[in-house]
Amino acid sequence: MVGHQESTTKGDAGDSGASTFWRKTLTAPAPFADETSCQCQAPHEKLTIAQARLGTPVDRPVRVYADGIFDLFHSGHARALMQAKTLFPNSYLLVGVCSDDLTHKFKGFTVMNEAERYEALRHCRYVDEVIRDAPWTLTPEFLEKHKIDFVAHDDIPYSSAGSDDVYKHIKEAGMFVPTQRTEGISTSDIITRIVRDYDVYARRNLQRGYTAKELNVSFINEKKYRFQNQVDKMKEKVKNVEERSKEFVNRVEEKSHDLIQKWEEKSREFIGNFLELFGPDGAWKQMFQERSSRMLQALSPKQSPVSSPTRSRSPSRSPSPTFSWLPNKTSPPSSPKAASASISSMSEGDEDEK
């Protein structure tokens, strides 16, 4: 994997090459050039690109220099430094970062100040050493001071400070090694996104507690942004309610489907039980018939016997005459004489019947 070729990086030798400087590249930030005790005092022979790619010289790494502004340090910067670090089998990468004064003068304002940009470079895994307040145009004195073998940058001519290409003299000296730019990412692109969506980010920071004064936002815009934030919150709540409602409806549909299935099963069971009881051959019909016959027997009168042991009637004798002599209950006898007369008539009637 790139960047893991060596766990440590060997620096340049001192006065006679006796002392060495080691830095653990993945466990500590890169040192600043003006703070390190490693000063290149040994003879420094000029190398060609072919020699460096063969891994020579064997007694020291190839010193590669890359410079830039590195504002809003991003993956495009890191990939360029990775390419510079891996140009040769054994290389030591020095990175120059221009100061705020030079950058504002020749390029424009930056989002990050110089201290922030210096610190960002120190924590890039491919960087071995950071040079603060790097020159805008490289001079022979600067190259000699830092014992730079090669300069790495993309091959596009960089016109600035009254020059068509600030790296022209480096290319003519055979010290320039090109790297490839990463398309789709740059500091200018990031700033363009922020400017294009300024309202979105202003509202975002207002939500996070920044004041309108800190964001340089007018009173009217502040109220507008806060109102828009409230509208967005309401939209989010409505969206959450809709999602929950959909989940509730789905659960209700699942439960209703289960209830319908259970209802159908219970309905079939109920109908079967009903037919078993009240159908043509059901138990209820048999029970009803039995009870009906019992009720009819209970309600029907008993038949009188064919012959009476106390009174026998001959077949020739006519049926008993109607007793018209029975007294009328509604009209009682008007006098005792009438009552005695009626009693005597009843006794005579009985003798005649005998």
Coordinates of N, CA and C in Angstrom, one line a residue, residues 101-332:
D101 N 0.4 36.8 3.5 CA 0.8 38.0 2.8 C 1.0 37.7 1.3
L102 N 1.8 36.7 1.0 CA 2.1 36.4 -0.4 C 0.9 35.9 -1.1
T103 N 0.1 35.1 -0.4 CA -1.1 34.5 -1.1 C -2.1 35.6 -1.4
H104 N -2.4 36.5 -0.4 CA -3.3 37.6 -0.7 C -2.8 38.5 -1.8
K105 N -1.5 38.6 -1.9 CA -1.0 39.5 -2.9 C -1.1 39.0 -4.3
F106 N -0.7 37.7 -4.4 CA -0.6 37.1 -5.8 C -1.8 36.2 -6.2
K107 N -2.6 35.8 -5.2 CA -3.7 34.9 -5.6 C -5.0 35.3 -5.1
G108 N -5.1 35.8 -3.8 CA -6.4 36.2 -3.3 C -6.5 35.7 -1.8
F109 N -7.7 36.0 -1.3 CA -7.9 35.7 0.1 C -8.1 34.2 0.3
T110 N -7.8 33.7 1.5 CA -8.0 32.3 1.8 C -9.0 32.2 2.9
V111 N -9.6 31.0 3.0 CA -10.5 30.7 4.1 C -9.7 30.4 5.3
M112 N -8.7 29.6 5.2 CA -7.9 29.2 6.4 C -6.7 30.2 6.4
N113 N -6.3 30.5 7.7 CA -5.1 31.4 7.8 C -3.8 30.5 7.7
E114 N -2.7 31.1 7.6 CA -1.4 30.4 7.4 C -1.1 29.4 8.5
A115 N -1.4 29.7 9.7 CA -1.1 28.7 10.8 C -2.0 27.5 10.6
E116 N -3.2 27.7 10.2 CA -4.1 26.5 10.0 C -3.6 25.7 8.8
R117 N -3.1 26.4 7.8 CA -2.7 25.6 6.6 C -1.4 24.9 6.9
Y118 N -0.5 25.5 7.7 CA 0.8 24.8 8.1 C 0.5 23.6 8.8
E119 N -0.5 23.7 9.8 CA -0.8 22.5 10.7 C -1.4 21.4 9.9
A120 N -2.3 21.8 8.9 CA -2.9 20.8 8.1 C -1.9 19.9 7.3
L121 N -0.9 20.6 6.8 CA 0.2 19.8 6.1 C 1.0 18.9 7.0
R122 N 1.2 19.3 8.2 CA 2.0 18.5 9.1 C 1.4 17.2 9.4
H123 N 0.1 17.1 9.3 CA -0.7 15.9 9.6 C -1.0 15.0 8.3
C124 N -0.4 15.4 7.2 CA -0.6 14.5 6.0 C 0.5 13.4 6.1
R125 N 0.1 12.2 5.9 CA 1.0 11.1 6.1 C 2.1 11.0 5.1
Y126 N 2.0 11.7 4.0 CA 3.1 11.7 3.0 C 4.2 12.7 3.2
V127 N 3.9 13.7 4.1 CA 4.8 14.8 4.3 C 5.9 14.5 5.3
D128 N 7.1 14.7 5.0 CA 8.3 14.5 5.9 C 8.7 15.8 6.6
E129 N 8.5 16.9 5.9 CA 8.9 18.2 6.5 C 8.1 19.3 5.9
V130 N 7.8 20.3 6.7 CA 7.0 21.5 6.2 C 7.9 22.7 6.3
I131 N 7.9 23.5 5.2 CA 8.7 24.7 5.1 C 7.7 25.9 5.2
R132 N 7.6 26.6 6.3 CA 6.7 27.8 6.4 C 7.2 29.0 5.6
D133 N 6.3 29.8 5.2 CA 6.6 31.1 4.5 C 7.5 30.8 3.3
A134 N 7.0 29.8 2.5 CA 7.8 29.4 1.3 C 7.7 30.5 0.2
P135 N 8.7 30.7 -0.6 CA 8.8 31.8 -1.6 C 7.8 31.5 -2.7
W136 N 7.3 32.5 -3.4 CA 6.3 32.4 -4.5 C 7.0 31.8 -5.7
T137 N 8.3 32.3 -5.9 CA 9.1 31.8 -7.0 C 10.4 31.3 -6.4
L138 N 10.7 30.1 -6.8 CA 11.9 29.4 -6.3 C 13.2 30.0 -6.8
T139 N 14.1 30.2 -5.9 CA 15.4 30.8 -6.2 C 16.5 29.8 -6.0
P140 N 17.6 29.9 -6.7 CA 18.7 29.0 -6.5 C 19.2 28.9 -5.1
E141 N 19.1 30.1 -4.4 CA 19.5 30.1 -3.0 C 18.6 29.2 -2.1
F142 N 17.3 29.3 -2.4 CA 16.3 28.5 -1.6 C 16.6 27.0 -1.9
L143 N 16.8 26.6 -3.2 CA 17.0 25.2 -3.5 C 18.3 24.7 -2.9
E144 N 19.3 25.5 -2.8 CA 20.6 25.1 -2.2 C 20.4 25.0 -0.7
K145 N 19.7 25.9 -0.1 CA 19.6 25.9 1.3 C 18.9 24.6 1.8
H146 N 17.9 24.1 1.1 CA 17.2 22.9 1.5 C 17.6 21.7 0.8
K147 N 18.7 21.8 0.0 CA 19.3 20.7 -0.7 C 18.2 19.9 -1.5
I148 N 17.5 20.7 -2.3 CA 16.3 20.1 -3.1 C 16.9 19.5 -4.4
D149 N 16.5 18.2 -4.6 CA 16.9 17.5 -5.8 C 15.9 17.8 -7.0
F150 N 14.6 17.7 -6.6 CA 13.6 17.8 -7.7 C 12.4 18.6 -7.1
V151 N 11.6 19.2 -8.0 CA 10.4 19.9 -7.7 C 9.2 19.2 -8.3
A152 N 8.2 18.9 -7.6 CA 7.0 18.2 -8.1 C 5.8 19.1 -8.1
H153 N 5.2 19.1 -9.3 CA 4.0 19.9 -9.5 C 3.3 19.5 -10.7
D154 N 2.0 19.8 -10.9 CA 1.3 19.4 -12.1 C 1.9 20.2 -13.3
D155 N 1.8 19.7 -14.5 CA 2.6 20.2 -15.7 C 1.9 21.4 -16.3
I156 N 0.7 21.8 -15.8 CA 0.1 23.0 -16.4 C 0.8 24.3 -16.1
P157 N 1.2 25.1 -17.1 CA 1.9 26.3 -16.8 C 1.2 27.2 -15.8
Y158 N 1.9 27.6 -14.7 CA 1.3 28.4 -13.6 C 1.8 29.8 -13.8
S159 N 0.9 30.7 -14.4 CA 1.2 32.1 -14.6 C 0.9 32.9 -13.4
S160 N 1.9 33.6 -12.9 CA 1.7 34.4 -11.7 C 2.9 35.3 -11.5
A161 N 2.7 36.4 -10.8 CA 3.8 37.3 -10.4 C 4.6 37.8 -11.7
G162 N 3.8 38.1 -12.7 CA 4.4 38.6 -13.9 C 5.1 37.6 -14.8
S163 N 4.9 36.3 -14.5 CA 5.6 35.3 -15.3 C 4.6 34.4 -15.9
D164 N 4.9 33.9 -17.1 CA 4.0 33.0 -17.8 C 3.9 31.6 -17.1
D165 N 5.1 31.2 -16.5 CA 5.2 30.0 -15.8 C 6.2 30.1 -14.7
V166 N 5.8 30.1 -13.4 CA 6.8 30.3 -12.3 C 7.8 29.1 -12.2
Y167 N 7.4 28.0 -12.9 CA 8.3 26.8 -12.8 C 9.2 26.6 -14.1
K168 N 9.2 27.6 -14.9 CA 9.9 27.5 -16.2 C 11.4 27.3 -16.0
H169 N 12.0 28.0 -15.1 CA 13.5 27.8 -14.9 C 13.8 26.5 -14.3
I170 N 12.8 26.0 -13.5 CA 13.0 24.6 -12.9 C 13.0 23.6 -13.9
K171 N 12.0 23.7 -14.9 CA 11.9 22.8 -16.0 C 13.2 22.8 -16.8
E172 N 13.7 24.0 -17.1 CA 14.9 24.1 -17.9 C 16.1 23.5 -17.3
A173 N 16.1 23.5 -15.9 CA 17.3 23.0 -15.2 C 17.1 21.4 -15.1
G174 N 16.1 20.8 -15.5 CA 15.9 19.4 -15.4 C 15.5 18.9 -14.0
M175 N 15.0 19.8 -13.2 CA 14.6 19.4 -11.8 C 13.1 19.3 -11.6
F176 N 12.4 19.4 -12.7 CA 10.9 19.4 -12.6 C 10.4 18.0 -12.8
V177 N 9.5 17.5 -12.0 CA 8.9 16.2 -12.1 C 7.4 16.4 -12.1
P178 N 6.6 16.1 -13.1 CA 5.2 16.4 -13.2 C 4.3 15.4 -12.4
T179 N 3.3 15.9 -11.8 CA 2.3 15.1 -11.1 C 0.9 15.4 -11.8
Q180 N -0.1 14.6 -11.5 CA -1.4 14.7 -12.2 C -2.4 15.3 -11.2
R181 N -3.2 16.2 -11.7 CA -4.2 16.9 -11.0 C -5.4 15.9 -10.8
T182 N -6.1 16.0 -9.7 CA -7.3 15.3 -9.5 C -8.5 16.0 -9.9
E183 N -9.2 15.5 -11.0 CA -10.3 16.2 -11.5 C -11.5 16.2 -10.6
G184 N -12.3 17.3 -10.6 CA -13.5 17.3 -9.8 C -13.4 17.8 -8.4
I185 N -12.2 18.1 -8.0 CA -12.0 18.6 -6.6 C -10.9 19.7 -6.6
S186 N -11.2 20.8 -6.0 CA -10.3 21.9 -5.9 C -10.8 22.9 -4.8
T187 N -9.9 23.7 -4.3 CA -10.4 24.7 -3.3 C -11.4 25.6 -3.9
S188 N -11.2 26.0 -5.2 CA -12.1 26.9 -5.8 C -13.5 26.3 -6.0
D189 N -13.5 25.0 -6.3 CA -14.8 24.3 -6.4 C -15.5 24.2 -5.1
I190 N -14.8 24.0 -4.0 CA -15.5 24.0 -2.7 C -16.0 25.3 -2.3
I191 N -15.3 26.4 -2.6 CA -15.8 27.7 -2.3 C -17.0 28.1 -3.2
T192 N -17.0 27.6 -4.4 CA -18.1 27.8 -5.3 C -19.4 27.2 -4.8
R193 N -19.2 26.0 -4.3 CA -20.4 25.3 -3.7 C -21.0 26.1 -2.5
I194 N -20.1 26.6 -1.7 CA -20.5 27.3 -0.5 C -21.2 28.6 -0.9
V195 N -20.7 29.3 -1.9 CA -21.3 30.6 -2.4 C -22.6 30.3 -3.1
R196 N -22.6 29.2 -3.8 CA -23.9 28.9 -4.6 C -25.0 28.5 -3.6
D197 N -24.7 27.8 -2.5 CA -25.7 27.4 -1.6 C -25.5 28.2 -0.3
Y198 N -25.3 29.5 -0.4 CA -25.0 30.4 0.7 C -26.2 30.3 1.7
D199 N -27.4 30.5 1.2 CA -28.6 30.5 2.2 C -28.7 29.2 3.0
V200 N -28.4 28.1 2.3 CA -28.4 26.8 3.0 C -27.5 26.8 4.2
Y201 N -26.2 27.2 3.9 CA -25.2 27.1 5.0 C -25.4 28.2 6.0
A202 N -26.0 29.4 5.6 CA -26.3 30.4 6.6 C -27.3 29.9 7.6
R203 N -28.4 29.3 7.0 CA -29.4 28.7 7.9 C -28.9 27.6 8.8
R204 N -28.0 26.8 8.2 CA -27.4 25.7 9.0 C -26.7 26.2 10.2
N205 N -25.8 27.2 10.0 CA -25.1 27.8 11.1 C -25.9 28.5 12.1
L206 N -27.0 29.1 11.6 CA -27.9 29.8 12.6 C -28.5 28.7 13.5
Q207 N -28.9 27.6 12.9 CA -29.4 26.5 13.7 C -28.4 25.9 14.7
R208 N -27.1 26.0 14.4 CA -26.1 25.5 15.2 C -25.6 26.5 16.3
G209 N -26.3 27.7 16.4 CA -26.0 28.6 17.4 C -25.2 29.8 17.1
Y210 N -24.8 29.9 15.8 CA -24.0 31.1 15.4 C -25.0 32.3 15.3
T211 N -24.5 33.5 15.6 CA -25.3 34.7 15.6 C -25.3 35.3 14.2
A212 N -26.3 36.2 13.9 CA -26.3 36.8 12.6 C -25.1 37.7 12.4
K213 N -24.6 38.3 13.5 CA -23.4 39.2 13.4 C -22.2 38.3 13.0
E214 N -22.0 37.2 13.6 CA -20.9 36.3 13.3 C -21.0 35.9 11.8
L215 N -22.2 35.7 11.3 CA -22.4 35.3 9.9 C -22.5 36.4 8.9
N216 N -22.4 37.7 9.5 CA -22.5 38.9 8.6 C -23.9 38.8 7.9
V217 N -24.9 38.5 8.6 CA -26.3 38.4 8.0 C -27.1 39.5 8.5
S218 N -27.9 40.2 7.6 CA -28.7 41.3 8.0 C -29.9 40.8 8.9
F219 N -30.5 41.8 9.5 CA -31.7 41.4 10.4 C -32.8 40.8 9.6
I220 N -33.1 41.3 8.4 CA -34.2 40.8 7.6 C -33.9 39.4 7.2
N221 N -32.6 39.2 6.7 CA -32.3 37.8 6.3 C -32.2 36.8 7.4
E222 N -31.8 37.3 8.6 CA -31.9 36.4 9.8 C -33.3 35.9 10.0
K223 N -34.2 36.8 10.0 CA -35.6 36.4 10.3 C -36.1 35.5 9.2
K224 N -35.7 35.8 7.9 CA -36.1 34.9 6.8 C -35.6 33.5 7.0
Y225 N -34.3 33.4 7.3 CA -33.7 32.1 7.5 C -34.3 31.4 8.7
R226 N -34.5 32.1 9.8 CA -35.2 31.4 10.9 C -36.6 30.9 10.6
F227 N -37.3 31.7 9.8 CA -38.6 31.3 9.4 C -38.5 30.0 8.5
Q228 N -37.6 30.1 7.6 CA -37.4 28.9 6.7 C -37.0 27.7 7.5
N229 N -36.2 27.9 8.5 CA -35.8 26.7 9.4 C -37.1 26.1 10.1
Q230 N -38.0 27.0 10.5 CA -39.2 26.6 11.2 C -40.1 25.8 10.2
V231 N -40.1 26.3 8.9 CA -40.9 25.6 7.9 C -40.3 24.3 7.6
D232 N -39.0 24.2 7.5 CA -38.3 22.9 7.3 C -38.6 21.9 8.4
K233 N -38.6 22.4 9.7 CA -38.9 21.6 10.8 C -40.4 21.0 10.7
M234 N -41.3 21.9 10.3 CA -42.7 21.5 10.1 C -42.8 20.4 9.0
K235 N -42.1 20.6 7.9 CA -42.1 19.7 6.8 C -41.6 18.3 7.3
E236 N -40.5 18.4 8.1 CA -39.9 17.2 8.6 C -40.9 16.4 9.5
K237 N -41.6 17.2 10.4 CA -42.6 16.6 11.2 C -43.7 15.9 10.4
V238 N -44.2 16.7 9.4 CA -45.2 16.1 8.6 C -44.8 14.9 7.9
K239 N -43.5 14.9 7.4 CA -43.0 13.7 6.8 C -42.9 12.5 7.7
N240 N -42.5 12.8 9.0 CA -42.4 11.7 10.0 C -43.8 11.2 10.3
V241 N -44.8 12.1 10.4 CA -46.2 11.7 10.6 C -46.7 10.8 9.5
E242 N -46.4 11.2 8.2 CA -46.8 10.4 7.1 C -46.2 9.0 7.1
E243 N -44.9 9.0 7.4 CA -44.2 7.7 7.5 C -44.8 6.8 8.6
R244 N -45.1 7.4 9.7 CA -45.7 6.6 10.8 C -47.1 6.2 10.4
S245 N -47.8 7.1 9.8 CA -49.2 6.7 9.3 C -49.2 5.6 8.4
K246 N -48.2 5.6 7.5 CA -48.1 4.5 6.5 C -47.8 3.2 7.3
E247 N -46.9 3.3 8.2 CA -46.6 2.1 9.0 C -47.8 1.6 9.8
F248 N -48.6 2.5 10.3 CA -49.8 2.1 11.1 C -50.8 1.5 10.1
V249 N -51.0 2.1 9.0 CA -51.9 1.5 8.0 C -51.5 0.1 7.6
N250 N -50.2 0.0 7.4 CA -49.7 -1.4 7.0 C -50.0 -2.4 8.1
R251 N -49.7 -2.0 9.3 CA -50.0 -2.9 10.4 C -51.5 -3.2 10.5
V252 N -52.3 -2.2 10.3 CA -53.8 -2.4 10.4 C -54.2 -3.3 9.3
E253 N -53.7 -3.2 8.1 CA -54.0 -4.0 7.0 C -53.6 -5.5 7.3
E254 N -52.4 -5.6 7.9 CA -52.0 -7.0 8.2 C -52.9 -7.6 9.3
K255 N -53.3 -6.8 10.3 CA -54.1 -7.3 11.3 C -55.5 -7.6 10.8
S256 N -56.0 -6.7 9.9 CA -57.4 -6.9 9.4 C -57.4 -8.1 8.5
H257 N -56.4 -8.4 7.8 CA -56.3 -9.6 7.0 C -56.4 -10.9 7.9
D258 N -55.6 -10.8 9.0 CA -55.7 -11.9 10.0 C -57.1 -12.0 10.6
L259 N -57.7 -10.9 10.9 CA -59.0 -10.9 11.5 C -60.1 -11.5 10.5
I260 N -59.9 -11.1 9.3 CA -60.9 -11.6 8.3 C -60.7 -13.1 8.1
Q261 N -59.5 -13.6 8.1 CA -59.3 -15.0 8.0 C -59.9 -15.8 9.2
K262 N -59.7 -15.2 10.4 CA -60.3 -15.8 11.6 C -61.8 -15.7 11.6
W263 N -62.3 -14.6 11.1 CA -63.8 -14.5 11.1 C -64.4 -15.5 10.1
E264 N -63.7 -15.7 9.0 CA -64.2 -16.7 8.0 C -64.2 -18.1 8.6
E265 N -63.1 -18.4 9.3 CA -63.0 -19.7 10.0 C -64.1 -19.9 11.0
K266 N -64.3 -18.8 11.9 CA -65.4 -18.9 12.9 C -66.8 -18.9 12.3
S267 N -66.9 -18.2 11.1 CA -68.2 -18.2 10.5 C -68.6 -19.6 9.9
R268 N -67.6 -20.3 9.3 CA -67.8 -21.6 8.8 C -68.1 -22.6 10.0
E269 N -67.4 -22.4 11.1 CA -67.7 -23.2 12.3 C -69.1 -23.0 12.8
F270 N -69.5 -21.7 12.9 CA -70.8 -21.4 13.4 C -71.9 -21.9 12.5
I271 N -71.8 -21.8 11.2 CA -72.8 -22.3 10.2 C -72.9 -23.8 10.3
G272 N -71.7 -24.5 10.5 CA -71.8 -25.9 10.6 C -72.5 -26.3 11.9
N273 N -72.2 -25.6 13.0 CA -72.9 -26.0 14.2 C -74.4 -25.7 14.1
F274 N -74.8 -24.6 13.4 CA -76.2 -24.2 13.3 C -76.9 -25.3 12.5
L275 N -76.3 -25.7 11.3 CA -76.9 -26.7 10.5 C -77.0 -28.1 11.3
E276 N -76.0 -28.3 12.1 CA -76.1 -29.6 12.8 C -77.2 -29.6 13.8
L277 N -77.5 -28.4 14.4 CA -78.6 -28.3 15.3 C -80.0 -28.1 14.6
F278 N -80.1 -27.2 13.7 CA -81.4 -26.8 13.1 C -81.6 -27.3 11.6
G279 N -80.7 -28.1 11.1 CA -80.8 -28.6 9.8 C -81.9 -29.6 9.7
P280 N -82.2 -30.2 8.4 CA -83.3 -31.1 8.2 C -83.1 -32.4 9.1
D281 N -81.9 -32.8 9.3 CA -81.7 -34.0 10.2 C -81.0 -33.6 11.5
G282 N -81.3 -32.3 11.9 CA -80.5 -31.9 13.1 C -81.1 -32.4 14.4
A283 N -80.3 -32.3 15.4 CA -80.7 -32.8 16.8 C -81.9 -32.0 17.3
W284 N -81.9 -30.7 17.0 CA -83.0 -29.8 17.5 C -84.4 -30.3 17.0
K285 N -84.5 -30.8 15.7 CA -85.7 -31.3 15.2 C -86.2 -32.5 15.9
Q286 N -85.3 -33.4 16.2 CA -85.7 -34.6 16.9 C -86.2 -34.3 18.3
M287 N -85.4 -33.4 18.9 CA -85.8 -33.0 20.3 C -87.2 -32.3 20.3
F288 N -87.4 -31.5 19.2 CA -88.7 -30.7 19.1 C -89.8 -31.7 18.9
Q289 N -89.6 -32.7 18.0 CA -90.7 -33.7 17.8 C -91.0 -34.5 19.1
E290 N -90.0 -34.8 19.8 CA -90.2 -35.6 21.1 C -91.0 -34.7 22.0
R291 N -90.6 -33.5 22.2 CA -91.3 -32.6 23.1 C -92.8 -32.3 22.6
S292 N -92.9 -32.2 21.3 CA -94.3 -31.9 20.8 C -95.2 -33.1 21.1
S293 N -94.7 -34.3 20.9 CA -95.5 -35.5 21.2 C -95.9 -35.6 22.6
R294 N -95.0 -35.2 23.5 CA -95.2 -35.2 24.9 C -96.3 -34.2 25.3
M295 N -96.2 -33.1 24.7 CA -97.2 -32.0 24.9 C -98.5 -32.4 24.4
L296 N -98.6 -33.0 23.2 CA -99.9 -33.5 22.7 C -100.5 -34.5 23.6
Q297 N -99.7 -35.4 24.1 CA -100.2 -36.5 25.0 C -100.7 -35.8 26.3
A298 N -100.0 -34.8 26.8 CA -100.4 -34.2 28.0 C -101.7 -33.4 27.8
L299 N -101.9 -32.8 26.7 CA -103.0 -31.9 26.5 C -104.3 -32.7 26.0
S300 N -104.2 -33.9 25.4 CA -105.3 -34.6 24.9 C -106.1 -35.2 26.1
P301 N -107.6 -35.1 26.2 CA -108.4 -35.6 27.3 C -108.4 -37.1 27.3
K302 N -108.6 -37.7 28.5 CA -108.7 -39.2 28.7 C -110.1 -39.7 28.2
Q303 N -110.1 -40.8 27.5 CA -111.4 -41.4 27.0 C -112.1 -42.1 28.1
S304 N -113.5 -42.0 28.2 CA -114.3 -42.6 29.2 C -114.3 -44.1 29.0
P305 N -114.5 -45.0 30.1 CA -114.5 -46.4 29.9 C -115.7 -46.9 29.1
V306 N -115.7 -48.0 28.5 CA -116.8 -48.6 27.6 C -118.0 -48.9 28.5
S307 N -117.8 -49.6 29.6 CA -118.9 -50.0 30.4 C -118.7 -49.6 31.9
S308 N -119.8 -49.2 32.6 CA -119.7 -48.8 33.9 C -120.2 -49.9 34.9
P309 N -119.5 -50.2 35.9 CA -119.9 -51.3 36.8 C -121.1 -51.0 37.6
T310 N -121.3 -49.8 37.9 CA -122.5 -49.4 38.7 C -123.7 -49.2 38.0
R311 N -123.5 -48.7 36.7 CA -124.7 -48.5 35.9 C -124.6 -49.1 34.5
S312 N -125.5 -50.0 34.2 CA -125.4 -50.7 32.9 C -126.6 -50.3 32.1
R313 N -126.4 -50.0 30.8 CA -127.4 -49.6 29.9 C -127.6 -50.6 28.8
S314 N -128.9 -50.9 28.6 CA -129.1 -51.9 27.5 C -129.1 -51.2 26.2
P315 N -128.8 -51.9 25.2 CA -128.6 -51.3 23.9 C -129.9 -50.7 23.4
S316 N -131.1 -51.3 23.8 CA -132.4 -50.8 23.3 C -132.8 -49.5 24.0
R317 N -132.2 -49.3 25.2 CA -132.6 -48.1 25.9 C -132.1 -46.8 25.2
S318 N -132.9 -45.9 25.2 CA -132.6 -44.7 24.5 C -131.7 -43.8 25.4
P319 N -131.0 -42.9 24.8 CA -130.1 -42.0 25.7 C -130.9 -41.2 26.6
S320 N -130.2 -40.8 27.7 CA -130.8 -40.1 28.8 C -131.4 -38.8 28.2
P321 N -132.7 -38.5 28.7 CA -133.3 -37.3 28.2 C -132.7 -36.1 28.8
T322 N -132.9 -35.0 28.2 CA -132.3 -33.8 28.7 C -133.2 -33.3 29.9
F323 N -132.4 -33.0 30.9 CA -133.1 -32.6 32.1 C -133.5 -31.1 32.0
S324 N -134.7 -30.9 31.5 CA -135.2 -29.5 31.4 C -135.7 -29.0 32.7
W325 N -135.9 -30.0 33.7 CA -136.4 -29.6 35.0 C -135.4 -29.0 35.9
L326 N -134.1 -28.9 35.5 CA -133.1 -28.3 36.3 C -133.4 -26.9 36.6
P327 N -133.3 -26.5 37.8 CA -133.6 -25.1 38.1 C -132.6 -24.1 37.4
N328 N -133.2 -23.0 37.1 CA -132.4 -22.0 36.4 C -131.7 -21.2 37.5
K329 N -130.4 -21.2 37.4 CA -129.5 -20.6 38.4 C -129.7 -19.1 38.4
T330 N -130.1 -18.6 37.3 CA -130.2 -17.1 37.2 C -131.5 -16.6 37.8
S331 N -132.5 -17.6 37.9 CA -133.8 -17.1 38.5 C -134.2 -18.0 39.6
P332 N -133.9 -17.8 40.8 CA -134.2 -18.6 42.0 C -135.7 -18.6 42.2

